[in-house]
PDB file of C-alpha atoms in Angstrom:
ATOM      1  CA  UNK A   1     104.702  31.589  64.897  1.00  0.00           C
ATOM      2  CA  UNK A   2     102.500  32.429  61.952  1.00  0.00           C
ATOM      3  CA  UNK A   3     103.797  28.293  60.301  1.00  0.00           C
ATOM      4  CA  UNK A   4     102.727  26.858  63.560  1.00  0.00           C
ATOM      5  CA  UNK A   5      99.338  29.153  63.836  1.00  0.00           C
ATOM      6  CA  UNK A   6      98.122  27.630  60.352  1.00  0.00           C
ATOM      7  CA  UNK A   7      99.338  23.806  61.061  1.00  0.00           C
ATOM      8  CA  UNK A   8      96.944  24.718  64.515  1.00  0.00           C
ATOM      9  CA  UNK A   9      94.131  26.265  62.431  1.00  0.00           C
ATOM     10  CA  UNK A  10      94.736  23.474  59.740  1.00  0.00           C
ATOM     11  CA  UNK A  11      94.475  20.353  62.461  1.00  0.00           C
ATOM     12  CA  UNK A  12      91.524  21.700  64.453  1.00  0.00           C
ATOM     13  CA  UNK A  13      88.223  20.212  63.886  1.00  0.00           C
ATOM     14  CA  UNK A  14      84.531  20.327  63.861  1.00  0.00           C
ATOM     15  CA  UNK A  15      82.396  18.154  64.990  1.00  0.00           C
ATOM     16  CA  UNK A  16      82.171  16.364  61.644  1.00  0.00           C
ATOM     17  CA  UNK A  17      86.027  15.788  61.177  1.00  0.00           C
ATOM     18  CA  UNK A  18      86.468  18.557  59.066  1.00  0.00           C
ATOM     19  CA  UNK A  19      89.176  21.638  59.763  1.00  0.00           C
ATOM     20  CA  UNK A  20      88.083  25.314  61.055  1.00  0.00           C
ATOM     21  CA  UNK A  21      90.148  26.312  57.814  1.00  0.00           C
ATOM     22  CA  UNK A  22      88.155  23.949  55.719  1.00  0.00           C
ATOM     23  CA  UNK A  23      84.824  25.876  56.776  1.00  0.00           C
ATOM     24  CA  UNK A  24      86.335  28.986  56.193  1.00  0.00           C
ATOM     25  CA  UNK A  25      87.466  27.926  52.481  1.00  0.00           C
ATOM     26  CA  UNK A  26      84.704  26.235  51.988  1.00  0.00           C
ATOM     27  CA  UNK A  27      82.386  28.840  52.907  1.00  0.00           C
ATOM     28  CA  UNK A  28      84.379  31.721  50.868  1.00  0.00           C
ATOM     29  CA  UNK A  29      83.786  29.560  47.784  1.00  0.00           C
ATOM     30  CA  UNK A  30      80.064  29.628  48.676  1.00  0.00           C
ATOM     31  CA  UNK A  31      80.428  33.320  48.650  1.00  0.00           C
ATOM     32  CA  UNK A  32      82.322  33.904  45.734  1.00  0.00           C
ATOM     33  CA  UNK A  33      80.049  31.729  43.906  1.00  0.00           C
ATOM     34  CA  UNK A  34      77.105  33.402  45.002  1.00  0.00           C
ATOM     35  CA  UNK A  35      78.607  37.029  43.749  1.00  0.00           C
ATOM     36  CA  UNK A  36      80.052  35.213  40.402  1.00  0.00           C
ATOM     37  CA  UNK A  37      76.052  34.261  39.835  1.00  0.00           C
ATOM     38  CA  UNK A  38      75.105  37.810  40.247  1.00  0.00           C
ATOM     39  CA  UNK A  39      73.224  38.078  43.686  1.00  0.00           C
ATOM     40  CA  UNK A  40      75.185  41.531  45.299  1.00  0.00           C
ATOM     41  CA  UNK A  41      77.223  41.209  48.717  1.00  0.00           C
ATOM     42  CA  UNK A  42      74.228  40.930  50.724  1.00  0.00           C
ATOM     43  CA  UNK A  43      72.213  37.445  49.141  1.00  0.00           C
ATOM     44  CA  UNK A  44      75.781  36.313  48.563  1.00  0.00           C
ATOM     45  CA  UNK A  45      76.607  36.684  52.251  1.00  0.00           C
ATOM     46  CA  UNK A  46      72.880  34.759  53.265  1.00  0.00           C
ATOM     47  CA  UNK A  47      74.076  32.156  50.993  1.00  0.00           C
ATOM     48  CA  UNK A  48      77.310  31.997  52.317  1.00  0.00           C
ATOM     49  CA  UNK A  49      75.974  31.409  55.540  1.00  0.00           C
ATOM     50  CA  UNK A  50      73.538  28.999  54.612  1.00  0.00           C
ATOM     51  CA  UNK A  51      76.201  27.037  53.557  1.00  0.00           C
ATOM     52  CA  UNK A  52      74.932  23.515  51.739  1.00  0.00           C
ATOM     53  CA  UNK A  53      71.443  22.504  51.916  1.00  0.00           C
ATOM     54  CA  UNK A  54      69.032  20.779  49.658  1.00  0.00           C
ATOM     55  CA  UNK A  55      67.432  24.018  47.587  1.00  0.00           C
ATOM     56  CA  UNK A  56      64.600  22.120  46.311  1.00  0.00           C
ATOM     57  CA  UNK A  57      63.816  20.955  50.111  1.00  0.00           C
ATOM     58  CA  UNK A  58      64.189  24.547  51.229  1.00  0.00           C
ATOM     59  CA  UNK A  59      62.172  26.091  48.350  1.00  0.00           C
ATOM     60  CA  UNK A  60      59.560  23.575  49.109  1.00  0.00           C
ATOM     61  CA  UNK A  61      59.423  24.127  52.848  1.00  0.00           C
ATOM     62  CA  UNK A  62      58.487  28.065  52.114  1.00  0.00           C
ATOM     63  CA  UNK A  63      56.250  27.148  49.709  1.00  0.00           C
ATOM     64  CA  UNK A  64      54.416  25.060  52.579  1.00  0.00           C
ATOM     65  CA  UNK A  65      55.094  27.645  55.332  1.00  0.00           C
ATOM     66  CA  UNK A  66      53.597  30.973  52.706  1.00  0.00           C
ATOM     67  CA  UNK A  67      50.303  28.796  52.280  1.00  0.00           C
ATOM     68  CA  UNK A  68      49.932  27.545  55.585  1.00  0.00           C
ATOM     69  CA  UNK A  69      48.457  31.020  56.729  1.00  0.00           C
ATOM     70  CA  UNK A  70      46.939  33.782  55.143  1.00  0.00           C
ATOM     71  CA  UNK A  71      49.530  35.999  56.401  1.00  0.00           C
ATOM     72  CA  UNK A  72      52.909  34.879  57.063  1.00  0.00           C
ATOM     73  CA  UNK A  73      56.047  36.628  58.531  1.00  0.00           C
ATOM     74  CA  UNK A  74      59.609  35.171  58.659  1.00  0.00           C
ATOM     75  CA  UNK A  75      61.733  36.500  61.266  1.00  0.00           C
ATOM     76  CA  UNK A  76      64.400  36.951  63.557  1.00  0.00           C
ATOM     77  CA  UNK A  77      62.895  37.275  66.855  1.00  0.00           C
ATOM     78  CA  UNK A  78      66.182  40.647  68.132  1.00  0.00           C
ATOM     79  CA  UNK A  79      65.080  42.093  64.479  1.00  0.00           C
ATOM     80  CA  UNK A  80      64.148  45.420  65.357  1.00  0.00           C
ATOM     81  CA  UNK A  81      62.354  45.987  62.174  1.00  0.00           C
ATOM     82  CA  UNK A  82      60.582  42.419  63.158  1.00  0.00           C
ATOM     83  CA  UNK A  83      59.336  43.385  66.281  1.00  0.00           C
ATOM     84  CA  UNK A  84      58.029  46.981  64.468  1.00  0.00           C
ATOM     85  CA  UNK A  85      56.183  44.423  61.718  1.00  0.00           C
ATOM     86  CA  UNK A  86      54.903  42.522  64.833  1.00  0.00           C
ATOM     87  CA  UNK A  87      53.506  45.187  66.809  1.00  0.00           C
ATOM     88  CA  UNK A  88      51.520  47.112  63.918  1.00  0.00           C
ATOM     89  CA  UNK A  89      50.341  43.781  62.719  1.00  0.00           C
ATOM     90  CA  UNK A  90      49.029  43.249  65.895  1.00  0.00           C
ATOM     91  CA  UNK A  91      47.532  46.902  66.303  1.00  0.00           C
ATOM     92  CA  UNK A  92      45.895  46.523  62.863  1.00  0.00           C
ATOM     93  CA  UNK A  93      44.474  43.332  64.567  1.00  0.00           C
ATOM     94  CA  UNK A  94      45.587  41.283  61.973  1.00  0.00           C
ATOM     95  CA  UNK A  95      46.020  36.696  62.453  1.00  0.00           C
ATOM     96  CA  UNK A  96      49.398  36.027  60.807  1.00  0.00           C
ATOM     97  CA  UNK A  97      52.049  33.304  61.631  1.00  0.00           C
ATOM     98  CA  UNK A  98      55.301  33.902  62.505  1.00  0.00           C
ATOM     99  CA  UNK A  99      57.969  32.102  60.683  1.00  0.00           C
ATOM    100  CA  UNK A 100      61.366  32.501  63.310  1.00  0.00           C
ATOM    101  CA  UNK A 101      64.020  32.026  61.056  1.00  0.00           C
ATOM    102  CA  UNK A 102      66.482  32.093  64.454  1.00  0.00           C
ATOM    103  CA  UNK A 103      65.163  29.084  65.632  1.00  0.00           C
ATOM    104  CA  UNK A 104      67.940  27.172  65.182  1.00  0.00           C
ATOM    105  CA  UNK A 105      70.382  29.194  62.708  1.00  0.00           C
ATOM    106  CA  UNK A 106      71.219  26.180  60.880  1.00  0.00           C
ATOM    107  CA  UNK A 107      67.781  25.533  59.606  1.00  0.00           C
ATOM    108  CA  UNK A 108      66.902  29.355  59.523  1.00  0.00           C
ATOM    109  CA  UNK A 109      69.936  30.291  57.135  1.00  0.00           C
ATOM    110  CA  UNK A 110      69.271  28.246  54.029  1.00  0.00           C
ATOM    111  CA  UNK A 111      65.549  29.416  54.112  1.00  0.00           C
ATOM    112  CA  UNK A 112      66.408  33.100  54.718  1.00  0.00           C
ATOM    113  CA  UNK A 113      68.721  32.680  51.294  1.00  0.00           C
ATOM    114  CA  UNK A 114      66.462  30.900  49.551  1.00  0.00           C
ATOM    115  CA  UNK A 115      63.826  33.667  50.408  1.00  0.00           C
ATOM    116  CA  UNK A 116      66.219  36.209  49.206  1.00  0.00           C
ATOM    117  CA  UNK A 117      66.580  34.590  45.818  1.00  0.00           C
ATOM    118  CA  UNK A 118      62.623  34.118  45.771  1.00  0.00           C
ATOM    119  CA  UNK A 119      61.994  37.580  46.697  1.00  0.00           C
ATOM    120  CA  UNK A 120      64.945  39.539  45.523  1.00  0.00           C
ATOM    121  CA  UNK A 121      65.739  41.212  49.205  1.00  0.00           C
ATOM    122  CA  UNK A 122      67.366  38.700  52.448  1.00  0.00           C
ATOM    123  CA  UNK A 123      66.059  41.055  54.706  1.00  0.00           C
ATOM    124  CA  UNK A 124      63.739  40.044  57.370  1.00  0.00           C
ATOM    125  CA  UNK A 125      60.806  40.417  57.994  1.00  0.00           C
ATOM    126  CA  UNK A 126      59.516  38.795  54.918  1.00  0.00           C
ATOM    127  CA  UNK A 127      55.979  38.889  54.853  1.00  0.00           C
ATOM    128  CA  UNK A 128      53.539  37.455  52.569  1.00  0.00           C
ATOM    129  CA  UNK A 129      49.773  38.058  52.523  1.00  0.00           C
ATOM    130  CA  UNK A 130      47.607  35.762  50.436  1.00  0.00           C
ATOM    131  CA  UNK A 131      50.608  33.949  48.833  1.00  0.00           C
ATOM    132  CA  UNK A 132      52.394  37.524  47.447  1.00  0.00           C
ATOM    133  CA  UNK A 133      55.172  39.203  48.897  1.00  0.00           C
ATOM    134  CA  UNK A 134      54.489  42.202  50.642  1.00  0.00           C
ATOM    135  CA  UNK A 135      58.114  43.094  51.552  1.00  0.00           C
ATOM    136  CA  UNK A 136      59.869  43.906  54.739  1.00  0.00           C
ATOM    137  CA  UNK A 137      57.927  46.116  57.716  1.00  0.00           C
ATOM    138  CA  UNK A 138      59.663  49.619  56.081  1.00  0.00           C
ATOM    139  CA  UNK A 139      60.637  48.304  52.223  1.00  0.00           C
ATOM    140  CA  UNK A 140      60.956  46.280  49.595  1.00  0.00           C
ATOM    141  CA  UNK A 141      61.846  45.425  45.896  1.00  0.00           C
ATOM    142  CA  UNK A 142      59.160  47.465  44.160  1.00  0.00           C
ATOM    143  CA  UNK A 143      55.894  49.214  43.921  1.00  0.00           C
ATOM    144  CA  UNK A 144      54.048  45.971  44.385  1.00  0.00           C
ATOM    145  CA  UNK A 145      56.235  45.299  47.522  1.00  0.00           C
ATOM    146  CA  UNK A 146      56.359  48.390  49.311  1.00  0.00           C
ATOM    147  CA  UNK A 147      56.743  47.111  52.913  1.00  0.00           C
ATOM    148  CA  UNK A 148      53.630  47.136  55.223  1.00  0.00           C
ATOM    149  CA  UNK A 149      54.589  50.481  56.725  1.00  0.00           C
ATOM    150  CA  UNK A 150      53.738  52.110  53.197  1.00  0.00           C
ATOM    151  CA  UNK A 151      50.934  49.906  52.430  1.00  0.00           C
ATOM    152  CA  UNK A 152      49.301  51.543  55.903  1.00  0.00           C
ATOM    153  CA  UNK A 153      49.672  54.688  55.230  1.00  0.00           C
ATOM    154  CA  UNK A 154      48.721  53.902  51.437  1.00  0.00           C
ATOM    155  CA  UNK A 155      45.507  52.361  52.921  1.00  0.00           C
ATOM    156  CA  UNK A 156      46.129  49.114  51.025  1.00  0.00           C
ATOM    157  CA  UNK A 157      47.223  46.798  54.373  1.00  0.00           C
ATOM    158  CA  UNK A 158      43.856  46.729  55.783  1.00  0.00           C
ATOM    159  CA  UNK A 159      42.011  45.743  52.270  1.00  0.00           C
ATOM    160  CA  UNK A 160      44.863  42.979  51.550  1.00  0.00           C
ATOM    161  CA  UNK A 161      44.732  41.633  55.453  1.00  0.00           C
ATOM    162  CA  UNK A 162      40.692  41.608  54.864  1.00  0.00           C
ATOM    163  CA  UNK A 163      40.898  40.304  51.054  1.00  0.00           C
ATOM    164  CA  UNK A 164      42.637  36.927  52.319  1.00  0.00           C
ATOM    165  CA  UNK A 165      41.105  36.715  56.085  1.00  0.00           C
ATOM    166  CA  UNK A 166      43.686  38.104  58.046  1.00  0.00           C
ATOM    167  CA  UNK A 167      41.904  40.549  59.264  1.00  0.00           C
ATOM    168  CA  UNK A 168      38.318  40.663  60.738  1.00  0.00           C
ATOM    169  CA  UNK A 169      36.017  43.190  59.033  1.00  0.00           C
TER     170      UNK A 169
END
């Protein structure tokens, strides 16, 4: 049973001719890549899922998208800690764009992996205000990148949003 399980798993394929088990391998070398580079099981796992994509494409495209606004957000739209981001960006009465990153998965997953490299976290939200990382809606990688839920109660958000014209005076 288990022989004729494998020569199924083996046979099966994708869309593009190539087997489920193929992926899988395929994608589990992507991984262990990723963790042999350094990035921890999180990154390596966003990476993993990305699977292959043009990083110079995708590094340019968030380039693009984080200076296309003076506040950006990328996001998954079921992202509790997105739709937290969202609503106190909008009760601050702050203009930002909203980057899904959901929107389809296949072109959302390289650019959330290349934002983790970028940024040093794949969480989302990943919000940028004036061209800098901000963090997440609750964290970040450091002092400078708190999270917007610090930088409110630091009283830091408002002068940022205002410094780049996000925010109305």
């Amino acid at each position: 049973l288990i022989h004729r399980s494998s020569r199924l798993a083996s046979t099966t394929t994708d869309g593009d001719g190539s087997s489920f088990l193929d992926n899988v391998t395929k994608t589990y070398d992507i991984f262990q890549k990723a963790r042999s580079d350094g990035y921890d099981f999180k990154q390596s796992t966003a990476i993993a899922l990305a699977g292959e994509y043009d990083a110079d494409a995708v590094k340019a495209e968030i380039e693009e998208q984080i200076d296309s606004a003076p506040c950006v957000m990328f996001t998954w739209e079921a992202s509790p800690a997105c739709k937290k981001a969202i609503k106190y960006l909008d009760v601050a009465g702050a203009k930002y764009k909203v980057v899904r990153l959901d929107d389809p998965w296949e072109d959302g997953n390289p650019i959330r992996a290349e934002l983790g490299k970028k940024v040093g976290r794949s969480s989302v939200p990943c919000i940028f205000i004036g061209g800098e990382y901000v963090g997440g809606f609750d964290g970040g990688v450091g002092d400078e990148s708190p999270g917007i839920l610090e930088m409110a109660f630091k009283g830091t958000l408002r002068e940022k949003l205002m410094a780049v014209g996000a925010l109305d005076a």
